[in-house]
Coordinates of C-alpha atoms in Angstrom, one line a residue:
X277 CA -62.6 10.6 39.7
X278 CA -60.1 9.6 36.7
X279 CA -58.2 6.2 37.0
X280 CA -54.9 6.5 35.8
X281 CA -54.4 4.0 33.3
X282 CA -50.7 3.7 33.5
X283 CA -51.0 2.1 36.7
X284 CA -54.3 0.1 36.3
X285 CA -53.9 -3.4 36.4
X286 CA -55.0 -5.1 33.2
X287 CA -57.8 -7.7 32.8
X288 CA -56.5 -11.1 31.3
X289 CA -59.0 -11.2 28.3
X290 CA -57.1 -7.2 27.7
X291 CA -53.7 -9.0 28.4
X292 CA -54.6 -11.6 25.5
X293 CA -56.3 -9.2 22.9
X294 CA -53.2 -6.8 23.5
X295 CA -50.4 -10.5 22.9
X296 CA -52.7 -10.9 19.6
X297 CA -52.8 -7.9 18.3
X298 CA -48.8 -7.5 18.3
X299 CA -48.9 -11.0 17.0
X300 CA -51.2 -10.1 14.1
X301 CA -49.3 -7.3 13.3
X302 CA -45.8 -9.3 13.8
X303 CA -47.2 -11.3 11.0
X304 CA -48.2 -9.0 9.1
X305 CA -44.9 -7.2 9.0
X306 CA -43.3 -10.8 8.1
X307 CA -45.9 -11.0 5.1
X308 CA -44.7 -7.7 3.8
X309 CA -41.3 -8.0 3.8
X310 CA -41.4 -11.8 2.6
X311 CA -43.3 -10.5 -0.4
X312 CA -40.3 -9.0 -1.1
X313 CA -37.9 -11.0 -0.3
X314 CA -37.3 -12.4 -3.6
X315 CA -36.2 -9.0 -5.1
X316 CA -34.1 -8.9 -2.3
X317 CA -32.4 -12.1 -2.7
X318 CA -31.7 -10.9 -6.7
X319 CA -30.6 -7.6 -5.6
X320 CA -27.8 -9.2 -3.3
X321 CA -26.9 -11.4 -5.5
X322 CA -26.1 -8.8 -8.5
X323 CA -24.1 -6.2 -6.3
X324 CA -21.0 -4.9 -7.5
X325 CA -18.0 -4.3 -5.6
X326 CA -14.3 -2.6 -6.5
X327 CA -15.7 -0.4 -9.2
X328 CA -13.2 2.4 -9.2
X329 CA -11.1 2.0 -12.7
X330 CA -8.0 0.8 -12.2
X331 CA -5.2 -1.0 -14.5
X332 CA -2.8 -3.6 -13.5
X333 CA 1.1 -2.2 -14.1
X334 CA 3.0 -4.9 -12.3
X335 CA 3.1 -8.4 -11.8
X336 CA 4.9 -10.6 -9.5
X337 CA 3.7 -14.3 -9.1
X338 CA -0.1 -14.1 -7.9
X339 CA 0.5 -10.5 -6.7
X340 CA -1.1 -7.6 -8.9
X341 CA 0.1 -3.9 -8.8
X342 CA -2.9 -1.6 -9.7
X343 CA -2.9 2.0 -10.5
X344 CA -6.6 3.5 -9.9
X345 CA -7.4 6.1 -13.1
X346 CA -7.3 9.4 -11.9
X347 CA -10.9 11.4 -10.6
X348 CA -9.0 14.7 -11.1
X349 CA -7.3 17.0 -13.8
X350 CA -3.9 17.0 -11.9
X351 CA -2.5 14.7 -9.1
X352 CA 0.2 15.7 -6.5
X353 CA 3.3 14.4 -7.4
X354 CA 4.4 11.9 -4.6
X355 CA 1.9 8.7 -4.7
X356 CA 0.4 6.6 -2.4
X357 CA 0.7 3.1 -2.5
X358 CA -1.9 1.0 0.1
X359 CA -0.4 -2.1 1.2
X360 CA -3.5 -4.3 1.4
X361 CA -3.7 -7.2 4.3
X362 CA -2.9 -10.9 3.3
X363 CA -6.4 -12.1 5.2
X364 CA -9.2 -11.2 2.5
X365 CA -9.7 -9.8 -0.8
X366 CA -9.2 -5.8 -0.9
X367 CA -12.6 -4.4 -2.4
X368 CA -13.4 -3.0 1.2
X369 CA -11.1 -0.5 0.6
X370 CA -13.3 0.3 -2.8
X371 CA -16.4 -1.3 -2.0
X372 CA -18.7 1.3 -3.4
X373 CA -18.8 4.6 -4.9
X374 CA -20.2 6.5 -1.9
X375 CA -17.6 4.0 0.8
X376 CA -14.9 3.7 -1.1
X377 CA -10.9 4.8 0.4
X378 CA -9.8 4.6 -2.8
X379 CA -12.1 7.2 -4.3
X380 CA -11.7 9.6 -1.6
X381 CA -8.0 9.7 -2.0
X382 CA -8.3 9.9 -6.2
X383 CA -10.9 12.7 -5.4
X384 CA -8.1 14.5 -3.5
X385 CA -6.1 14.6 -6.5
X386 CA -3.9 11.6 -5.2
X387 CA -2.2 9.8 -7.4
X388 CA -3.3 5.8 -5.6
X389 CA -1.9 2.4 -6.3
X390 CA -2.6 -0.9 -4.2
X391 CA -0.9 -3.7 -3.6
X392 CA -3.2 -6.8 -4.7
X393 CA -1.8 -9.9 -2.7
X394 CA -4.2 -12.2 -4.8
X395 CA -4.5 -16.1 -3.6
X396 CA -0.9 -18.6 -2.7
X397 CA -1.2 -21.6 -3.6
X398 CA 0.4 -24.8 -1.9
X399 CA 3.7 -23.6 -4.0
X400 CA 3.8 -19.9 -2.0
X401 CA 3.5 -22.2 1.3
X402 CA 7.1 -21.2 1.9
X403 CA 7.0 -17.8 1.6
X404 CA 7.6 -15.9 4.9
X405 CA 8.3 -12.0 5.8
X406 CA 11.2 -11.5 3.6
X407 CA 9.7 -12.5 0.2
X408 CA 6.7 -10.2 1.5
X409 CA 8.8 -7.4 2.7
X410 CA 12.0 -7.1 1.0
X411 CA 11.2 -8.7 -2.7
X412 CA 7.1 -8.2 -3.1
X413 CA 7.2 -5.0 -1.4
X414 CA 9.6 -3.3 -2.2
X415 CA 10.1 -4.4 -5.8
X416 CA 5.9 -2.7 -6.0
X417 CA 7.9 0.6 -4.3
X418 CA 10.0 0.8 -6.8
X419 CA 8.0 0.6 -9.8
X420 CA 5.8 3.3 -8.2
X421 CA 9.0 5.1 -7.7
X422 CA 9.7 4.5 -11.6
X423 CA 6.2 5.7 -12.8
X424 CA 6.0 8.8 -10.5
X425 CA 9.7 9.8 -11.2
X426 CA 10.0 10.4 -6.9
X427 CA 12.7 9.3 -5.0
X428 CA 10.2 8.3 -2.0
X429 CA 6.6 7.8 -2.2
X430 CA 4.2 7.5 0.8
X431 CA 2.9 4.3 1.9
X432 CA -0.6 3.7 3.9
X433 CA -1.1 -0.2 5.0
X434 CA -4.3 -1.6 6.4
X435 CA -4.4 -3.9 9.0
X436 CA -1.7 -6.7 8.8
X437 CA -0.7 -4.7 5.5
X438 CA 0.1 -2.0 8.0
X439 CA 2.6 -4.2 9.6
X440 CA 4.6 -5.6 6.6
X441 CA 4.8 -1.4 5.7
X442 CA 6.1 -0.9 9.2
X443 CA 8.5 -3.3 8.6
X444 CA 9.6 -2.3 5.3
X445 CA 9.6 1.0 6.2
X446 CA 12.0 0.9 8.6
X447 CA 14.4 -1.5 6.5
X448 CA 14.0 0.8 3.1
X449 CA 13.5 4.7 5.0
X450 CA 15.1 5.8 2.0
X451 CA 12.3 4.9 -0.4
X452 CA 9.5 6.0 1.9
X453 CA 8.5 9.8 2.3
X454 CA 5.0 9.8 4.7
X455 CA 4.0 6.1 6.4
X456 CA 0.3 6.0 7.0
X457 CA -1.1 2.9 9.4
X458 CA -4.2 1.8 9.6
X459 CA -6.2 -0.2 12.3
X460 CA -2.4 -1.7 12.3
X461 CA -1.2 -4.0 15.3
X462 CA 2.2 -2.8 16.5
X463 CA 2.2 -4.0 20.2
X464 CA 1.0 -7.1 21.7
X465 CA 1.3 -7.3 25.6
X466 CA -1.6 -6.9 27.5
X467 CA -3.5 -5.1 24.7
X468 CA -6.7 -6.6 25.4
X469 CA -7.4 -7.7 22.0
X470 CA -9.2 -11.3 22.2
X471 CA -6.4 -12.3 19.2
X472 CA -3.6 -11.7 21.6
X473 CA -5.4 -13.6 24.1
X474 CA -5.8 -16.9 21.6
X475 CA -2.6 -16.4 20.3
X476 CA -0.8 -16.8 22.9
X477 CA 2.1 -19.6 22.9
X478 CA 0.4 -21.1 26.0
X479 CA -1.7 -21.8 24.0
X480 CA -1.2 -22.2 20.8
X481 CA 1.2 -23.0 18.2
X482 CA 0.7 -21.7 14.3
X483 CA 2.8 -24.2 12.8
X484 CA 0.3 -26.8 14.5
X485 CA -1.8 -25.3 11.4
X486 CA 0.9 -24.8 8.7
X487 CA 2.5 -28.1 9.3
X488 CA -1.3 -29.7 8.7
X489 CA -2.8 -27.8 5.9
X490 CA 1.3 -26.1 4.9
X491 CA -1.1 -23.0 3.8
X492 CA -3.7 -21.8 6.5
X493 CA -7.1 -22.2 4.9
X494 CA -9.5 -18.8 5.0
X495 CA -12.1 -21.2 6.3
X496 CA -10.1 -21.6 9.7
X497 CA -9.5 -17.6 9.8
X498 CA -12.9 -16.5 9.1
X499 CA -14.0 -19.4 11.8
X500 CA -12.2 -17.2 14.6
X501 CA -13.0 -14.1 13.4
X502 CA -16.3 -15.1 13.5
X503 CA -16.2 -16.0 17.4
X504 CA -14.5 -13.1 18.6
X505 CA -19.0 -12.1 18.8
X506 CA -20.6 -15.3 17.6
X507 CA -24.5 -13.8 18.6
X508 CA -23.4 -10.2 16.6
X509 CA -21.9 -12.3 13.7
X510 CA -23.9 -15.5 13.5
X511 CA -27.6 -14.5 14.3
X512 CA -27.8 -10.5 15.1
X513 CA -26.9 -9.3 12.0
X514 CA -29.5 -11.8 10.4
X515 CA -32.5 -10.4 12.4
X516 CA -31.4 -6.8 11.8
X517 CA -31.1 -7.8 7.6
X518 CA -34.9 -9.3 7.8
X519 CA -35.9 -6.1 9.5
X520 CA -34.9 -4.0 6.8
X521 CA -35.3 -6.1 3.8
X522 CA -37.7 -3.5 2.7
X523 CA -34.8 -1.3 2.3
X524 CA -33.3 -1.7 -1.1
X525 CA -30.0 0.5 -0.5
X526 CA -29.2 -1.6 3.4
X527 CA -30.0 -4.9 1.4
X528 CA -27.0 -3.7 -1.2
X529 CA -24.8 -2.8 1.4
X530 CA -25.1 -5.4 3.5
X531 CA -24.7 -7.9 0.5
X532 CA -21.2 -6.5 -0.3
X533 CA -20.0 -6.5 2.7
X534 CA -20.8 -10.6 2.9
X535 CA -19.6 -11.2 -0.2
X536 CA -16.1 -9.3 1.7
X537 CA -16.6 -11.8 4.4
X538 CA -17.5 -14.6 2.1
X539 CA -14.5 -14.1 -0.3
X540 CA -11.4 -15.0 1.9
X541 CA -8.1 -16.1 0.8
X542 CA -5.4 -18.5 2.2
X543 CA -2.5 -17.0 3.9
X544 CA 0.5 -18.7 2.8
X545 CA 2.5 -20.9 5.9
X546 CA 5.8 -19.2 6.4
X547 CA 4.7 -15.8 6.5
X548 CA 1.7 -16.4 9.1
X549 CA 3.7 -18.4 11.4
X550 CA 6.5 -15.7 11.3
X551 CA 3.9 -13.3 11.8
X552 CA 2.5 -15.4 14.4
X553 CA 5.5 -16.0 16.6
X554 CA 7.2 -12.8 15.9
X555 CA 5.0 -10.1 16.0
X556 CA 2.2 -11.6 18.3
X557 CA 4.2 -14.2 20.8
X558 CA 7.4 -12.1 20.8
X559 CA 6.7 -8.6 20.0
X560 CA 9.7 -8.2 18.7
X561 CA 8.5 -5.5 16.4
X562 CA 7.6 -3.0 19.1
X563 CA 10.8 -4.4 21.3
X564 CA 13.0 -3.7 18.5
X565 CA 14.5 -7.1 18.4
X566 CA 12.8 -8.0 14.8
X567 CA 15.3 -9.5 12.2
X568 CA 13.9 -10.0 8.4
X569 CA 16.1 -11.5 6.1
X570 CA 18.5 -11.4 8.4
X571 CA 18.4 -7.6 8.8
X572 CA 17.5 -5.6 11.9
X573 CA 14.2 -4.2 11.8
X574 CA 15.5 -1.2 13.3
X575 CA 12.0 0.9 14.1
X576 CA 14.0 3.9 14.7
X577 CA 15.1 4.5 11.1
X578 CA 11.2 5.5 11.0
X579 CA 12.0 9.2 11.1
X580 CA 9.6 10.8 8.4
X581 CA 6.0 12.1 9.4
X582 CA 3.7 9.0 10.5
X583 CA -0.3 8.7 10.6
X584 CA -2.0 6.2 12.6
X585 CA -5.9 6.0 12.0
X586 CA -7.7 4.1 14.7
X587 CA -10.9 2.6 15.4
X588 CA -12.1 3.2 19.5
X589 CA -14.5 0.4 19.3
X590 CA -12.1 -1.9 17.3
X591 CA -11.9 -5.3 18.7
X592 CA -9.4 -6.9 16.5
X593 CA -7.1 -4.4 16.9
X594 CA -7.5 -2.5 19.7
X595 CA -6.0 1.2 20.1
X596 CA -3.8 -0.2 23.1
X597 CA -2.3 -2.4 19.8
X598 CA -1.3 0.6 18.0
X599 CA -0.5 3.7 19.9
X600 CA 2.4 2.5 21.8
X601 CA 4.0 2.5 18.8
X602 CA 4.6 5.9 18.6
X603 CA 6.7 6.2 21.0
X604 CA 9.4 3.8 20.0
X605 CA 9.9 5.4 16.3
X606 CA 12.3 8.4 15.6
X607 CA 9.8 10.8 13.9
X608 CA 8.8 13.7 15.7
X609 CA 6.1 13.9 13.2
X610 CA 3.0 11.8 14.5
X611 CA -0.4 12.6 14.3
X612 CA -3.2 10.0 15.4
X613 CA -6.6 9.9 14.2
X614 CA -9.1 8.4 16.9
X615 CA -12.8 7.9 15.3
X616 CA -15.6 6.3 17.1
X617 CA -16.2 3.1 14.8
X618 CA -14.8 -0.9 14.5
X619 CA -11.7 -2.2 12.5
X620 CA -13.5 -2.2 9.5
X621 CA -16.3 0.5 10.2
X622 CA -13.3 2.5 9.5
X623 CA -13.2 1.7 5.8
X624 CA -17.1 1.5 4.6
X625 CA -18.6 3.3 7.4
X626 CA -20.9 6.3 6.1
X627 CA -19.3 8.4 8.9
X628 CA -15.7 7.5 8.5
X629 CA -15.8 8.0 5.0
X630 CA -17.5 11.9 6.3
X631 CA -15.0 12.7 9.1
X632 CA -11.9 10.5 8.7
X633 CA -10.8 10.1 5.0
X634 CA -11.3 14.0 4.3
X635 CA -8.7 14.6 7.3
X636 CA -6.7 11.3 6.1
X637 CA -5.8 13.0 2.6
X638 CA -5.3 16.4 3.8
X639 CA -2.4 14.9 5.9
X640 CA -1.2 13.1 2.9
X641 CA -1.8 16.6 0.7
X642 CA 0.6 18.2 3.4
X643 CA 3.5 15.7 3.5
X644 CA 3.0 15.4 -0.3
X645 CA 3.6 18.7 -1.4
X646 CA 7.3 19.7 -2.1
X647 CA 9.3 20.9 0.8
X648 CA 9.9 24.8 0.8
X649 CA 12.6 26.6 2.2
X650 CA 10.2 28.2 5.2
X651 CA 10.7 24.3 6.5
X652 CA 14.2 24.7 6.9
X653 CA 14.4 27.9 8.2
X654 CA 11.6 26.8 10.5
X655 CA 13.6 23.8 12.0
X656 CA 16.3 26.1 12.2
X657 CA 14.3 28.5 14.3
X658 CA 12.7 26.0 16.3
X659 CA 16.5 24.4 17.3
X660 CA 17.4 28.0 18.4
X661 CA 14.8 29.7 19.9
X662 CA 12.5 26.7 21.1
X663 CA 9.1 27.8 19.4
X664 CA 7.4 25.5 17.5
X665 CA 7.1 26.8 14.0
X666 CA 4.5 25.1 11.3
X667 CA 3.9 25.7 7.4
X668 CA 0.8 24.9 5.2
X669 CA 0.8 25.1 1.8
X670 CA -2.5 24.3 1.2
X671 CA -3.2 27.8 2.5
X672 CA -3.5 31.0 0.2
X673 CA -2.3 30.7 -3.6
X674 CA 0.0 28.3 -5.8
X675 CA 2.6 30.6 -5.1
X676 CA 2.3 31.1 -1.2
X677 CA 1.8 29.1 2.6
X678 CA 1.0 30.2 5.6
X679 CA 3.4 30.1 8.4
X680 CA 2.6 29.2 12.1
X681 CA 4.9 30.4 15.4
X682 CA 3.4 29.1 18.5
X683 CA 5.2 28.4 21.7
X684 CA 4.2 26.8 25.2
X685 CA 1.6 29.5 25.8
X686 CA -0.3 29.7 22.2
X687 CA 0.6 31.1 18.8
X688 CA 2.4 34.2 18.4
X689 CA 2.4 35.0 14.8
X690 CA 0.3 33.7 11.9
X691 CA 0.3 34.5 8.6
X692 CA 0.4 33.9 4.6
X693 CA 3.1 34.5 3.1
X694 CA 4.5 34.6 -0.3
X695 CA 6.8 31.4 -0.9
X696 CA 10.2 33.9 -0.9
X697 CA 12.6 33.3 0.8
X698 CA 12.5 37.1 1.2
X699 CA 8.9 37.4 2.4
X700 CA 9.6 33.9 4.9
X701 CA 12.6 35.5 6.2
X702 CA 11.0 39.0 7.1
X703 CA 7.5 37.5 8.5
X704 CA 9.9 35.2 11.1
X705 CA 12.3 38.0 11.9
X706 CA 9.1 40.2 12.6
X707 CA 6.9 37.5 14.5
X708 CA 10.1 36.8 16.7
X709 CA 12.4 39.8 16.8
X710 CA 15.1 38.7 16.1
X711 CA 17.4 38.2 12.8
X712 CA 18.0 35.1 10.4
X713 CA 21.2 34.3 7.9
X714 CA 21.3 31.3 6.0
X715 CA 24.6 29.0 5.2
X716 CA 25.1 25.9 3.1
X717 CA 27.5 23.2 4.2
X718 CA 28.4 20.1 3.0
X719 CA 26.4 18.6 6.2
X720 CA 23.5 20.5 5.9
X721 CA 21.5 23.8 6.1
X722 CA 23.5 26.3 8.9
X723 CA 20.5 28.7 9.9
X724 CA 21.8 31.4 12.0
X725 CA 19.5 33.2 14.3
X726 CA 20.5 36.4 16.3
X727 CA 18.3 37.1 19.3
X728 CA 18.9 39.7 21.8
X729 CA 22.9 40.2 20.6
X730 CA 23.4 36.5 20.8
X731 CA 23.8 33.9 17.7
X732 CA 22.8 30.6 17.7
X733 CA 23.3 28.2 14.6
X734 CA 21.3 25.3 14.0
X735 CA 22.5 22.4 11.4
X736 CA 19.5 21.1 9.7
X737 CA 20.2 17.5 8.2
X738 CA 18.6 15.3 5.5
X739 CA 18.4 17.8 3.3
X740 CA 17.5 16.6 0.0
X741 CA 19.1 17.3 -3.1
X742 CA 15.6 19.1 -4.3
X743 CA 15.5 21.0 -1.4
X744 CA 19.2 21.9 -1.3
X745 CA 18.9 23.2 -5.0
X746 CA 15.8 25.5 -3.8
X747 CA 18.0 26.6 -1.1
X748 CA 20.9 27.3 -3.0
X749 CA 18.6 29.2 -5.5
X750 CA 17.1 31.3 -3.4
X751 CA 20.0 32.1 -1.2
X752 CA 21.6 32.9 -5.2
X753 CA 18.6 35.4 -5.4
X754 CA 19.1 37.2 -2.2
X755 CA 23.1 37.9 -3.1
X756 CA 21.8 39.1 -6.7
X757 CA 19.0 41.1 -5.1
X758 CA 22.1 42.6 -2.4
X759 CA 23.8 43.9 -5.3
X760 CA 21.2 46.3 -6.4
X761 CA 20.2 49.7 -4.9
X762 CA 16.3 50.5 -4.9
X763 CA 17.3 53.6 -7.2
X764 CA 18.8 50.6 -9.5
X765 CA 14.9 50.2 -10.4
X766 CA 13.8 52.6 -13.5
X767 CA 11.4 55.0 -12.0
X768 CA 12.7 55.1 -8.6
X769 CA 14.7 58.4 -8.0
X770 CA 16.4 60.0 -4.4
X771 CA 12.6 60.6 -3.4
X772 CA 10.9 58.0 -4.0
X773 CA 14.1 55.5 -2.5
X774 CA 13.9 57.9 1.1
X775 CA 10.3 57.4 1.4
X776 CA 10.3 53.4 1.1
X777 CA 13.5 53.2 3.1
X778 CA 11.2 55.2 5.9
X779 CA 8.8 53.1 5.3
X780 CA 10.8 50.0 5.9
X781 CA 11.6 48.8 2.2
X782 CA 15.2 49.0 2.4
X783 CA 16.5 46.7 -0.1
X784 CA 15.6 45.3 -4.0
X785 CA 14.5 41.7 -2.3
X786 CA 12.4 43.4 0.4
X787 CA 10.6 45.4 -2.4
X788 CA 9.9 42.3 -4.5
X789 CA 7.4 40.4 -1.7
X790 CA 5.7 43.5 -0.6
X791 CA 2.3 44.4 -1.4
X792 CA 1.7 47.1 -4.2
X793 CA -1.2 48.8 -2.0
X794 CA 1.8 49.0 0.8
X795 CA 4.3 50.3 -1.3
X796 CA 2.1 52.6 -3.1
X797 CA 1.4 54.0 0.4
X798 CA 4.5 54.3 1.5
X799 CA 5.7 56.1 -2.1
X800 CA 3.0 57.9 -2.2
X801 CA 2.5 56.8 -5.6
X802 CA -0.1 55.5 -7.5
X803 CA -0.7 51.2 -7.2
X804 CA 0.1 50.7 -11.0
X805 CA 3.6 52.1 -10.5
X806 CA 3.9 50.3 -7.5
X807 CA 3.5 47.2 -9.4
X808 CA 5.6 48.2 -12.3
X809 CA 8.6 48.6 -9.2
X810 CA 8.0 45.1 -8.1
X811 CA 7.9 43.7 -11.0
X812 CA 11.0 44.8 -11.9
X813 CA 12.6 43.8 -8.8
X814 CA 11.2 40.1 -9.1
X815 CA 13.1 40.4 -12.5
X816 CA 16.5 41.8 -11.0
X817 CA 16.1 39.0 -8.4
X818 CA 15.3 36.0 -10.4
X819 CA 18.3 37.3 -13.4
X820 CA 21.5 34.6 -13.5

């Protein structure tokens, strides 16, 4: 009979062989990686960090406005400035090739500046949110504005960087076109975040700090940070490093993010006790009761398309820190990113850098790109008929987007379209049944919807000027095109006019944005003729 050896009970001389031999080979492993433990130290000690190319094309006191060199032939025309945290230096955003935010927005074709605080000395100890906010800030906005030639430019802010861009978003609207936030505290009341808990005015008092040291030192910051998890920070972290010193690549990467945690700034007085009392003691941010520079705060002027990118496992910031934001601000344009990873995991994770940038610069790619006149007729829509109607333009060609109706129960209607006004007009009227006329007022954009015998006019507002020109244009281009007759066109006759009529080409500007295989089928002509017709509609259309 077999004994099972799982369950036999072992002798004590087997018991002490068995404790050696994991001893022996303990040491063993120590021996090896030891032996290369001075390459190791080297390695670490030559890393690089904040490689990307970048030039420095403002300067204000110790701050530095950089502008990264382009990765691509052509970059989209509205920038994106980062506003960078006051705690720490900002290389984690670019601290190497392969984890770098930086890079993965130039390899979108971004156009990416950052906002380097540098390091206040005891004569900055005064500064507080308004020299931050409305003078450091914005005056960086509006050189971006001045280098890009845009009106507005879109903003992404990390961390307490993410705050002061709240903030100046809401007091400058005008300047900002898309608001990014990222691992950004918004709300503090019962968040759960262990910096809440600390910060309390029970039990403590920041100017305890400024009025001793006038600027806080980064030694006393990167003392707390570091016992929010003193085991994981202090001793953890070293035990996993000795366990893998025999990887080269780890070593690298955990040596940069040291010399990250290593390489702290002070934060100047004013501006962290503001911060301090009014954002975390007060929430006056998220209550709407926040005065800078003796102007409201007013979170509700933040009405253009906002992003917040969130850590789950983030235990400085904690998603119950950030998301109630959302519902306080005026945009009906928010779209949160939740991704399984810490506060900064979220910048240098291999994973992040996989699944979140990617998404993160897509969202920028769509609020970048220009609007288009299916936007307005699709808000117009939307007020009358209650459908929710989306375009992409990074669907299709140059010259077209593709158009989304959906309502309560699941998209009706998708397609790519060319950008016509046209070809928008006829896919919507189609998708919907119903009939579209467009008006332009000195208040806005009138679009006029009929549905089953009934009108309904919606006013869109805050129309730009670029937008209204396009409008105008193409509304110009649908008169012209009126004017015409499809027998207007050289080599269209009686015949050939009846059959596209039949066929549902009743009109010049109809004819323009249809396809020549369609029209040649409809004709019952060949596809080069067909072409030929439409091109010389496009030119009847597009004549002043």
């Amino acid at each position: 009979m077999k004994t099972d050896e799982s369950k036999r009970i072992r002798t004590p001389l087997e018991l002490y062989l068995s404790a050696q031999r994991t001893a022996a080979e303990s040491a063993a492993d120590t021996v090896r990686r030891a032996s290369v433990l001075d390459d190791r130290i080297e390695d670490a000690a030559s890393v690089e960090v904040g490689q990307t190319a970048s030039d420095v094309v403002y300067r204000e006191n110790k701050l530095a406005l950089r502008r990264y060199e382009p990765l691509t032939a052509e970059q989209h025309d509205i920038p994106i400035l980062i506003v960078y945290a006051l705690i720490n230096k900002p290389f984690i955003l670019d601290l190497q090739p392969d984890r770098s935010v930086v890079r993965r927005l130039l390899e979108a074709g971004h156009d990416v500046y950052l906002v380097d605080w540098g390091e206040p000395s005891l004569l900055d100890a005064s500064l507080g949110l308004d020299d931050y906010v409305n003078r450091y800030i914005d005056n960086c906005v509006d050189v971006v504005r001045e280098r890009s030639g845009q009106e507005r430019i879109n903003v992404l802010g990390y961390c307490m960087g993410g705050t002061l861009a709240a903030m100046y978003t809401a007091l400058h609207r005008e300047k900002v076109n898309a608001l990014a936030l990222m691992a950004t505290g918004l709300y503090f009341e019962d968040t759960g975040g262990v910096l809440e808990l600390w910060g309390n005015e029970e039990y403590y008092d920041p100017r305890d700090v400024t009025e001793t040291y006038r600027n806080v030192p980064n030694e006393f910051l990167d003392a707390g940070f570091t016992l929010m998890d003193p085991v994981a920070n202090s001793v953890s972290k070293y035990v996993h490093l000795f366990d893998r010193l025999e990887n080269e690549d780890f070593v690298e990467n955990f040596a940069r993010m040291e010399r990250w945690l290593d390489e702290g700034v002070d934060v100047a007085g004013a501006v962290y006790a503001e911060f301090l009392e009014e954002i975390y003691q007060d929430n006056a941010l998220y209550e709407n009761e926040l005065t800078v520079g003796g102007e409201h705060v007013d979170v509700r002027n933040i009405d253009m398309p906002l992003l917040q990118i969130i850590g789950k496992y983030d235990n400085l910031v904690p998603t119950a820190a950030s998301t109630p934001f959302n519902d306080v601000v005026s945009s009906d344009d928010v779209t949160t990113i939740e991704y399984p990873t810490g506060h900064v995991g979220l910048a240098m994770s291999n994973s992040a850098h996989r699944d979140v940038w990617p998404e993160v610069a897509e969202w920028f790619l769509e609020q970048t790109s220009e609007p288009v006149l299916a936007d307005v007729i699709g808000d117009g829509v939307e007020g009358a008929l209650g459908v929710d109607v989306e375009t992409d333009v990074t669907i299709g060609s140059a010259d077209e987007l593709e158009i989304t109706v959906a309502d309560e129960d699941g998209v009706i209607a998708s397609e790519t379209v060319r950008l016509d006004v046209t070809a928008i007009e006829q896919f919507l009227e189609g998708a919907l049944g119903v009939e579209i006329g467009i008006d332009i007022g000195g208040e806005g954009i009138a679009v006029e919807v009929v549905s089953d015998g009934e009108v309904q006019t919606t006013v869109v507002e805050t129309v730009g000027e670029a937008i209204r020109s396009e409008i105008e244009e193409a509304v110009e281009q649908v008169d012209i095109a009126a004017s015409y007759d499809l027998e207007d066109l050289e080599g269209i006759g009686p015949t050939y006019a009846e059959r596209l009529r039949t066929g549902g080409i009743e009109s010049v500007s109809k004819l323009a944005v249809t396809d020549p295989a369609r029209v040649a089928d409809v004709a019952e002509t060949s596809e080069p003729l067909a072409q030929n017709w439409i091109d010389e509609a496009h030119r009847l259309v597009e004549a002043k």
